[in-house]
Coordinates of N, CA and C in Angstrom, one line a residue:
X1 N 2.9 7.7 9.3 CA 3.2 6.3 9.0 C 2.1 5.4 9.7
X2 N 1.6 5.0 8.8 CA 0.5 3.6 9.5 C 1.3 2.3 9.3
X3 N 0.2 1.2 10.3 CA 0.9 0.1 10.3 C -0.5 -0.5 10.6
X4 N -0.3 -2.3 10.2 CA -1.6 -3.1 10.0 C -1.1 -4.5 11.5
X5 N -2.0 -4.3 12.1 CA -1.4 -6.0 12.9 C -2.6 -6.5 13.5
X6 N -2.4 -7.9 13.4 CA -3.3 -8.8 14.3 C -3.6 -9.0 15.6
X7 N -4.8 -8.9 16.2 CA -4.9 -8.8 17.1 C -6.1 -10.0 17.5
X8 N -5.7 -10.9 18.2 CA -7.0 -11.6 18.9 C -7.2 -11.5 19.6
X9 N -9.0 -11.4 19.9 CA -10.4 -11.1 20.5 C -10.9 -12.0 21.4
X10 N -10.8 -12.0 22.7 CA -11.4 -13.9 23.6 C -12.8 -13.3 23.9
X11 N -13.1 -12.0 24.2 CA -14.3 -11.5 24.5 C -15.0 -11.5 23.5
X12 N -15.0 -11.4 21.9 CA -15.6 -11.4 20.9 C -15.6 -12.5 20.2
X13 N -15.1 -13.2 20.3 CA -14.0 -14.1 19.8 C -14.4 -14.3 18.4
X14 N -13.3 -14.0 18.1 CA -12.3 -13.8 17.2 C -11.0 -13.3 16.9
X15 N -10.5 -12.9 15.4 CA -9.3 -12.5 15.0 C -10.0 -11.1 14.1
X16 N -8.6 -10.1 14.3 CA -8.9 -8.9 13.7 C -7.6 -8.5 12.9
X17 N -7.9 -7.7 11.9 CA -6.7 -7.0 11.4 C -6.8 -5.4 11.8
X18 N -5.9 -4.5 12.2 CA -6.3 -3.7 12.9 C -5.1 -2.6 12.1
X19 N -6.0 -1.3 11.3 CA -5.2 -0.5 11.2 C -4.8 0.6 12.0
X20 N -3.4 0.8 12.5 CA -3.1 2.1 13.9 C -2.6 2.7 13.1
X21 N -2.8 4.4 13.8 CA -1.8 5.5 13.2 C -0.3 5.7 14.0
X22 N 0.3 6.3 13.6 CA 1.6 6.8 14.1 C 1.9 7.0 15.5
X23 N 0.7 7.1 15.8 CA 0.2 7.4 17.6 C 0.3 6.1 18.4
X24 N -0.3 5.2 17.9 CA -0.7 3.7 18.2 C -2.1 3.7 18.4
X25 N -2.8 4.9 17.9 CA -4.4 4.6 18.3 C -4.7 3.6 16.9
X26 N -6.2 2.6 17.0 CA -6.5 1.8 16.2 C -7.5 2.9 15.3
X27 N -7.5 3.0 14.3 CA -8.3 3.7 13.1 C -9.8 2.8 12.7
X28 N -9.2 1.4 12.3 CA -10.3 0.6 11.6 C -9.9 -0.3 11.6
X29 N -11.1 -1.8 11.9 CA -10.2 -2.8 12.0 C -11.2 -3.9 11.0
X30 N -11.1 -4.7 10.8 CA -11.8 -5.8 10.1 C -11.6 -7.1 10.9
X31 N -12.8 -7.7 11.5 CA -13.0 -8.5 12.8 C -13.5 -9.8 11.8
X32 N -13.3 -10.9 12.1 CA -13.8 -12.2 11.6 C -13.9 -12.9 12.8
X33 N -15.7 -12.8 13.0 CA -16.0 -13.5 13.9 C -16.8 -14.6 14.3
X34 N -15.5 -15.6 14.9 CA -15.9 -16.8 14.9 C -17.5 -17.3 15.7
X35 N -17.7 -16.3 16.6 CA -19.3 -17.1 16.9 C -20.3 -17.3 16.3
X36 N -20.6 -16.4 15.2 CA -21.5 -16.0 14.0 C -21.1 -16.7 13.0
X37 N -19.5 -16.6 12.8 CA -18.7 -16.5 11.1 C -19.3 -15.3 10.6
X38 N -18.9 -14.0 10.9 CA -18.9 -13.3 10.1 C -17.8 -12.0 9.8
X39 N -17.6 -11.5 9.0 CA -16.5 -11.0 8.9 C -17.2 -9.1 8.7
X40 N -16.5 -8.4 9.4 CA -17.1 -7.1 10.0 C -16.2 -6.0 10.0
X41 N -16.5 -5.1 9.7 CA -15.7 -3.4 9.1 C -16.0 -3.1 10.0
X42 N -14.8 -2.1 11.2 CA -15.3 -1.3 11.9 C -14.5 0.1 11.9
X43 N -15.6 1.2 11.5 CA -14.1 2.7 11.5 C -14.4 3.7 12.8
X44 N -12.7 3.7 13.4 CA -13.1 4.1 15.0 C -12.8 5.7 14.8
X45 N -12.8 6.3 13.1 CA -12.6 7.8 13.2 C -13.4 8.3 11.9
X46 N -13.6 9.3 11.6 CA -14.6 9.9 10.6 C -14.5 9.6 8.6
X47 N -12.7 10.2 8.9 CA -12.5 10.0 8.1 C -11.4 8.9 7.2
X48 N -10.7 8.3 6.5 CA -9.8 7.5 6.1 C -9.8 7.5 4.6
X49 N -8.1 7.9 4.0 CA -7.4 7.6 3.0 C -8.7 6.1 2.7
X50 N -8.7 6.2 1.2 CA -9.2 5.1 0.6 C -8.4 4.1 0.4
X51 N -7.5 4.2 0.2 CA -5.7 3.4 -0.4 C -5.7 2.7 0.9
X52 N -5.5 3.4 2.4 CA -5.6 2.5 3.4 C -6.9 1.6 3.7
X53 N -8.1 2.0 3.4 CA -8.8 1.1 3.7 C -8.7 -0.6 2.7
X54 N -8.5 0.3 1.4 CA -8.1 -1.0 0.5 C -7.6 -1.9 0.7
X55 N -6.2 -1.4 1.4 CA -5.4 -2.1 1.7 C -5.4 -3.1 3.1
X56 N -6.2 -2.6 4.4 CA -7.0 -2.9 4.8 C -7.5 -4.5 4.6
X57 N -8.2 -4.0 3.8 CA -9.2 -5.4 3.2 C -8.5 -6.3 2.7
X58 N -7.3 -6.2 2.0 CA -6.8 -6.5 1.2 C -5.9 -8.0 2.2
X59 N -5.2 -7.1 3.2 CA -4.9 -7.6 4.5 C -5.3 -8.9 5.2
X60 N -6.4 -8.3 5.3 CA -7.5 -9.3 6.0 C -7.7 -10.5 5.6
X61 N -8.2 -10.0 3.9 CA -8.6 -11.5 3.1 C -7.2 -12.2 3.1
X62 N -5.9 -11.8 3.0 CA -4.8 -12.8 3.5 C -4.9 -13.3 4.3
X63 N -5.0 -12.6 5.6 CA -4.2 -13.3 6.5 C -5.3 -13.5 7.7
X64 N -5.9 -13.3 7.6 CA -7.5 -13.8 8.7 C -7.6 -15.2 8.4
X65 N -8.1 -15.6 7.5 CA -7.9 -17.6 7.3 C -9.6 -17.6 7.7
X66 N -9.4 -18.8 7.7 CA -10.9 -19.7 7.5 C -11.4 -19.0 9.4
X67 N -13.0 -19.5 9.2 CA -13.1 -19.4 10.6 C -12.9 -20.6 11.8
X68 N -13.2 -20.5 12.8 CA -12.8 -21.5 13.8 C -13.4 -23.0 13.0
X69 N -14.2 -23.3 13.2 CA -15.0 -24.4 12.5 C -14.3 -24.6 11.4
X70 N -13.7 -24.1 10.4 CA -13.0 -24.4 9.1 C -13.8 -24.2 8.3
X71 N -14.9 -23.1 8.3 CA -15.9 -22.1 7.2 C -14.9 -21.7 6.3
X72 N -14.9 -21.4 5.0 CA -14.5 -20.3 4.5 C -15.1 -18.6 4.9
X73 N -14.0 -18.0 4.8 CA -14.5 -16.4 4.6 C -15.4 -15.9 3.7
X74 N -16.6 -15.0 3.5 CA -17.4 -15.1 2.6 C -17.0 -14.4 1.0
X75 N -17.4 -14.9 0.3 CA -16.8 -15.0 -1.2 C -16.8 -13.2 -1.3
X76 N -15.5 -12.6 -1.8 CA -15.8 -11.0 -2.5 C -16.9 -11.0 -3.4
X77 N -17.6 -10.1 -3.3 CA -18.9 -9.6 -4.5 C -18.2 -8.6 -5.4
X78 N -18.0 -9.2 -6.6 CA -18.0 -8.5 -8.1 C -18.8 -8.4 -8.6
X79 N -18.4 -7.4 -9.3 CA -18.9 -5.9 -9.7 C -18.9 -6.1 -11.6
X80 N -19.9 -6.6 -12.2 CA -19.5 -6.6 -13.5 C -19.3 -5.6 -14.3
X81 N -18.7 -5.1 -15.4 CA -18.5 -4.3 -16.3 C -17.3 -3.7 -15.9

């Protein structure tokens, strides 16, 4: 069983969505960070279900929000055809 939760960052600063396994260790997390504005994938193991990273992202672009300043998050890149 995985599970997704937020966690804020004072040393990076920022906000993250953070996927943990059944253990409580953190897998992968997606950081939006306010010093830069920029929003960042990070995977803390080799491999990962696709479905979870999707979802993941999916996560993030909810519930992360604008950055500190009131930037928007950067626009998804689509893919035509």
């Amino acid at each position: 069983m995985h599970r997704f939760q937020v966690a804020s960052d004072v040393m990076r600063d920022g906000l993250g969505i953070e996927l943990i396994d059944s253990d409580g260790n953190v897998l992968a997390e997606i950081f939006r960070c306010d010093a830069d504005n920029t929003l960042k994938f990070f995977s803390f193991t080799e491999e990962l279900p696709f479905p979870l990273v999707e979802k993941l992202v999916l996560i993030a672009r909810k519930n992360l929000g604008n950055f500190e300043d009131g930037s928007q998050l950067p626009v998804p890149i689509l893919i035509d055809g």
